[in-house]
Amino acid sequence: MSAPTKTIEVTRVRGGVGENAARPDGIPKVTGEFAYSSDLWAEGMLWGATVRSPHPRARIVSIDIAKALALPGVWAVLTHDDVPGNKTYGLEIPDQPVLAWDQTRYQGEPVVLIAADHPETATRAADLVDIFYEELDPITDPEVAMDPGTDVLHPEAKNPHNLIRHVRIRSGDPDASADVVVSGEYTIGMQDQAFLGPESGLAVPDGEGGVDLYVATQWLHVDLDQLAGALGLTEDRVRITLAGVGGAFGAREDLSMQIHCCMLALHTNRPVKMMYSREESFFGHVHRHPARMYYEHGATRDGDLVYVKARIILDGGAYASSSTAVISNATCFAVGPYEVPNATLDGYVVYTDNPPCGAMRGFGSVQACFGHESQMDKLADALGMDPLELRIRNAMTTGSKLPTGQIVQGPAPVKELLESVRDMPHPDPTPSGPLDLTLLPGGVSNTTHGEGVRRGVGYGVGFKNIAYSEGFDDYSTARVKLWSAGGEPIVEVHTAAAEVGQGVTTIQMQIARTELGVEQVVVLPADTQVRSAGSTSASRQTWMTGGAVRKACEAIRVRVLTDALVGLDGDPGDLSLEGGKVISSSLGVVADLADAIGDAAYEETYEYHHKKTFPLDPETGQGDAHVAFAFSAHRATCDVDTELGLVKVVELATAQDVGKAINPQAVEGQIEGGTAQGLGLAVMEEIQVKDGKVMNPSFTDYLIPTILDMPPMQIDVMELGDPDSEYGVKGVGEPPTISSTPAILAALRNASEKPLTHIPVRPDHFLWSGERPGELGP
Amino acid sequence: MDFFRPVSLAEALELKAAHPECTPIAGGTDLMVELNFDKKRPETIIDLTACSELQEWSRDNGTVRVGAGVPYSRIIAELATDLPGLAIASRTVGSPQIRNRGTLGGNLGTASPAGDGIPPLVAVGASVELASTSGTRSMPVTEFITGVKENALRGEELITAINVPGSRGPQQFSKIGTRNAMVIAVATFSVALDLEARSVGTALGSCSPRPLRASDAEAFIADEIDWDGRTPLPESAAARFGELVADAARPIDDVRGTAAYRKHALKIMAKRTLTWTWEEART
């Protein structure tokens, strides 16, 4: 290589780390051109349908498929007999039948599959399947389920009495006493992830006994593992490619139609598409665990926390899903981001005949945070202390010890986050100008012109773990290629990281641009032709897959620079890649990167692992179980029509430490979206289950916030940098969902002076004379 | 499935006479949901959106004749002065997209107890115009709706228009939902002052199988109001009015709310909306 002969202005590539790089899927989504998994189509494809149990708990006496099979246009009717491999699957415990055989344990459990040449034919064939059930009394109360006298739903389970897992944490003195003691019982309804793109995908048989599946999911390789097992195929004969995902929020961690669709495709040797309807979707995925929580907090008269006792019961529903990890989080974070010297914490998650529950944004911390933050407000009240002051006084910091004995090592800016939301300007008081119904509780429904309206302000702070815990090695793999074409360097990034709308595709592009100084970065579709990226869950993808991409880029950079150095004086440390040039700190631009690459192609694969974690001791709950922690705080301002119990959330202010904002706009999007989901849980979102049956499986009656419910936000993004991650990133997606809900509840209590111990709050809760359903007040 | 799209009312009525079992569709905001949820599988659908006669409204001697196919967004934009109660109620229906498609005729055809457009019609004594090839008949909305999602429409008939008395005083409508927009009513209340007849019309929605008037409340408050002096309404009278309205309700517990809350909400809504109308009348 020759020495530089000309001086070239080097401009940094656009769209690198820290910039608001445009998402490649942004414009197609807004214009309606984005292909979601429900838009998939293949020549000659069949349509799959699922016959589901209408009963929460029943014995299957007989299944007669003859009439369905005889319907013209029907290609296949499959039962449990047709499952080629493992008859059950599951994320942590393989307890869920691919198709039920002897009994069903929740309403909507799949029993029979249909493939037909038209979706309507498939639906009609489903009606012709004759299943004779013997109905049994469903077990629907998790505390009753744990009674020794109650029937056991899973006799093969490791634990007795329908217990999926008990997490027991003991720290300090179990008999500690305190000057001031407050106790409370809190309950949480079943929230749904309410993604807009229902479960859907396309399975295409390869003609040699293998299958390609295109599907909207969160973790391709954990799907692959369960799918290959159920199909009785080796993993190389099952290939999964991520299709366009219309939201996930945890609901796509478990399998839904994956095995079913592949079974039908392999059986008929035709491509098969499955797409749940909105109603079916409510039965097709797990939900957030409903909770019942008993808390007792003890503090000194000065407001120092002395002890916390908590007993948390989560309803796991019919199958285990990720319940064992959810209850771990709920229990580990039960006291909140506070220093608590003595803690006695018991978390139970239990099998019932209710809909299965599993992962949802916030994952156990959401439930716990409603409990501990409600208690902190109650304690502040008992102490006659400002609730913010009480929180700040007890705030965890770097070096604090969790009840599990783990020392918090990264930034833990609990005090700083609370001070930030405290000091933000407050919204204007209730408007007194011309009547604008959209600003009032009840909105355009015209229920008040100001009568009965009172304003309240409340605070909440929460935290949770980033990435998987308790010894799980959820690594991520990135394969990066650099070559040049037409005089331009090109980078190709291949990972299996599921883009579910959060922006991990853009993150990968930004990191590659910055690390290799190349603007043109292509991210290949996520599939199983590259090793696992781990799940798009637990706020981990920017950290894990972002980390893998950076490390793979670094390895390429070292090779490129080493090659570029041939014939030059200097050492590789002197060179860098920027703006498509190879730059020497002493010589300036030494080459166009494209020239330096020449005909070569550089490829590196990197497997990124987070630091090792350890299990919790089963007796004491002690152990360094978590990788890192993310924190956020919210201030809510709410107007309540105290006579009607209607609510207007006026403003939400939040502060969150994201470590480093790779894409600030995406960070704000996550914070606003996560906060909206927390608002939903606070005031409207609840799957109502009665005797094991879902009463509101539609967006007519399962309400999620509209633009008139979600207020403007003030957002303070802190970038304190985690020492263990690349660029200092932390996860962003979950914390806003955790601390927004209790802040809104605190504001509603502040306005109404009602205890409000259940979420979501419904209008009549403001009118109860006591804490529980009963007479309405005046 | 057969699908008809007549381009005139006459053609639509011919089709309806020939296929009395067929299901009419206008905005489709109810029917398409039923189809999507597989709750209905009509053999024949007749699309009324090309019948321009149904998309018009007109004034006639103090009454506004609203074509069955006039969407809510037009009622809000064009009839807020003539029919203020109906316009306020129309604003509470669904989302902008639904208000652009949904029609008053469809609301009556579905005859849901939660139909937002119905109470303002009942409060002012509106009537429904029903047509077939053999002629046209008219009946009060209260008689037309016979039960939960049941009405007096005959197989060969179509709902062609609603005749609504033009306002003769302030009107109000109020709706409880657990979300601040785009929500099915938990309870609704309509009130209309008739300053000429010195009477008060009311209607309750989502609180009984059929839309109801609170007759005792109407009679009570007509006596209490100082029609001549236009003095402020005593708060006790407004509160009593609210109680009488709540007494008239026959609500149930369901997934959207409890019977006790519905009664409570009616009491508050009735008191507030009456106060707003009377204050408007006085000033």
mmCIF file of C-alpha atoms in Angstrom, chain A residues 120 123-124 127 279 441-449 451-452 641 643-644 646-648 683-684 688 695-701 703-704 706 708-709 762-764 767 776 778, chain B residues 33 36-39 41 43 88 91-92 99 172-184 254-258 260-262 264-269 271-273 275-276:
data_model
loop_
_atom_site.group_PDB
_atom_site.id
_atom_site.type_symbol
_atom_site.label_atom_id
_atom_site.label_comp_id
_atom_site.label_asym_id
_atom_site.label_seq_id
_atom_site.Cartn_x
_atom_site.Cartn_y
_atom_site.Cartn_z
ATOM 1 C CA GLU A 120 -63.774 -20.314 6.436
ATOM 2 C CA THR A 123 -63.554 -22.747 10.777
ATOM 3 C CA ARG A 124 -66.554 -24.785 9.679
ATOM 4 C CA ASP A 127 -67.336 -26.794 14.356
ATOM 5 C CA GLU A 279 -60.649 -13.231 20.246
ATOM 6 C CA PRO A 441 -62.024 13.008 33.756
ATOM 7 C CA GLY A 442 -64.491 11.183 31.516
ATOM 8 C CA GLY A 443 -63.174 13.059 28.505
ATOM 9 C CA VAL A 444 -65.542 13.582 25.599
ATOM 10 C CA SER A 445 -68.151 11.460 27.355
ATOM 11 C CA ASN A 446 -69.184 14.733 28.982
ATOM 12 C CA THR A 447 -69.545 13.587 32.576
ATOM 13 C CA THR A 448 -68.201 16.630 34.353
ATOM 14 C CA HIS A 449 -67.611 20.299 33.668
ATOM 15 C CA GLU A 451 -67.848 19.152 39.406
ATOM 16 C CA GLY A 452 -66.309 16.701 41.857
ATOM 17 C CA ASP A 641 -63.968 12.939 39.481
ATOM 18 C CA GLU A 643 -68.270 11.485 42.641
ATOM 19 C CA LEU A 644 -68.127 9.250 39.572
ATOM 20 C CA LEU A 646 -63.513 8.666 36.621
ATOM 21 C CA VAL A 647 -59.889 9.551 36.052
ATOM 22 C CA LYS A 648 -57.824 11.845 33.884
ATOM 23 C CA VAL A 683 -56.702 2.366 35.430
ATOM 24 C CA MET A 684 -58.233 0.018 32.864
ATOM 25 C CA GLN A 688 -61.761 -10.541 33.767
ATOM 26 C CA MET A 695 -65.308 -12.598 30.160
ATOM 27 C CA ASN A 696 -63.836 -9.938 27.888
ATOM 28 C CA PRO A 697 -61.724 -11.421 25.084
ATOM 29 C CA SER A 698 -61.988 -8.425 22.739
ATOM 30 C CA PHE A 699 -60.705 -4.880 22.402
ATOM 31 C CA THR A 700 -64.293 -3.780 22.937
ATOM 32 C CA ASP A 701 -64.111 -4.820 26.560
ATOM 33 C CA LEU A 703 -59.534 -1.582 27.171
ATOM 34 C CA ILE A 704 -56.088 -0.184 26.482
ATOM 35 C CA THR A 706 -56.089 5.796 23.765
ATOM 36 C CA LEU A 708 -56.949 10.808 25.057
ATOM 37 C CA ASP A 709 -55.958 8.692 28.069
ATOM 38 C CA ARG A 762 -62.347 0.806 38.358
ATOM 39 C CA PRO A 763 -64.755 3.696 38.882
ATOM 40 C CA ASP A 764 -66.663 2.053 41.723
ATOM 41 C CA LEU A 767 -66.899 4.865 45.938
ATOM 42 C CA LEU A 776 -71.001 2.493 47.683
ATOM 43 C CA PRO A 778 -72.641 8.804 49.262
ATOM 44 C CA VAL B 33 -67.503 -7.036 14.530
ATOM 45 C CA ASN B 36 -65.222 -11.156 12.753
ATOM 46 C CA PHE B 37 -66.125 -12.820 16.023
ATOM 47 C CA ASP B 38 -68.080 -15.463 14.097
ATOM 48 C CA LYS B 39 -71.238 -14.607 16.020
ATOM 49 C CA ARG B 41 -73.092 -15.816 9.466
ATOM 50 C CA GLU B 43 -76.582 -15.805 4.089
ATOM 51 C CA ILE B 88 -73.232 15.459 22.045
ATOM 52 C CA ARG B 91 -69.366 12.754 19.787
ATOM 53 C CA THR B 92 -69.070 9.962 22.390
ATOM 54 C CA ARG B 99 -68.004 8.115 13.633
ATOM 55 C CA GLN B 172 -77.383 17.378 27.391
ATOM 56 C CA PHE B 173 -76.009 13.878 27.218
ATOM 57 C CA SER B 174 -73.548 12.196 29.508
ATOM 58 C CA LYS B 175 -71.903 8.790 29.295
ATOM 59 C CA ILE B 176 -69.876 6.709 31.701
ATOM 60 C CA GLY B 177 -67.053 4.643 30.280
ATOM 61 C CA THR B 178 -63.897 3.290 31.850
ATOM 62 C CA ARG B 179 -61.789 4.992 29.219
ATOM 63 C CA ASN B 180 -61.865 8.639 28.182
ATOM 64 C CA ALA B 181 -62.815 7.871 24.572
ATOM 65 C CA MET B 182 -63.769 4.981 22.335
ATOM 66 C CA VAL B 183 -65.638 3.031 24.941
ATOM 67 C CA ILE B 184 -68.915 1.154 25.253
ATOM 68 C CA ASP B 254 -71.732 -7.221 33.890
ATOM 69 C CA VAL B 255 -68.160 -7.085 32.674
ATOM 70 C CA ARG B 256 -68.389 -3.314 32.209
ATOM 71 C CA GLY B 257 -69.758 -2.319 35.582
ATOM 72 C CA THR B 258 -71.971 -3.182 38.503
ATOM 73 C CA ALA B 260 -74.951 -0.455 42.045
ATOM 74 C CA TYR B 261 -72.416 1.728 40.278
ATOM 75 C CA ARG B 262 -74.739 2.271 37.335
ATOM 76 C CA HIS B 264 -75.002 5.749 41.461
ATOM 77 C CA ALA B 265 -73.631 7.150 38.215
ATOM 78 C CA LEU B 266 -77.104 7.939 36.901
ATOM 79 C CA LYS B 267 -77.855 9.908 40.035
ATOM 80 C CA ILE B 268 -74.776 12.058 39.526
ATOM 81 C CA MET B 269 -75.117 12.412 35.748
ATOM 82 C CA LYS B 271 -78.126 15.992 38.604
ATOM 83 C CA ARG B 272 -75.222 17.498 36.686
ATOM 84 C CA THR B 273 -76.754 17.485 33.215
ATOM 85 C CA THR B 275 -78.089 21.714 36.151
ATOM 86 C CA TRP B 276 -76.131 22.432 32.956
#
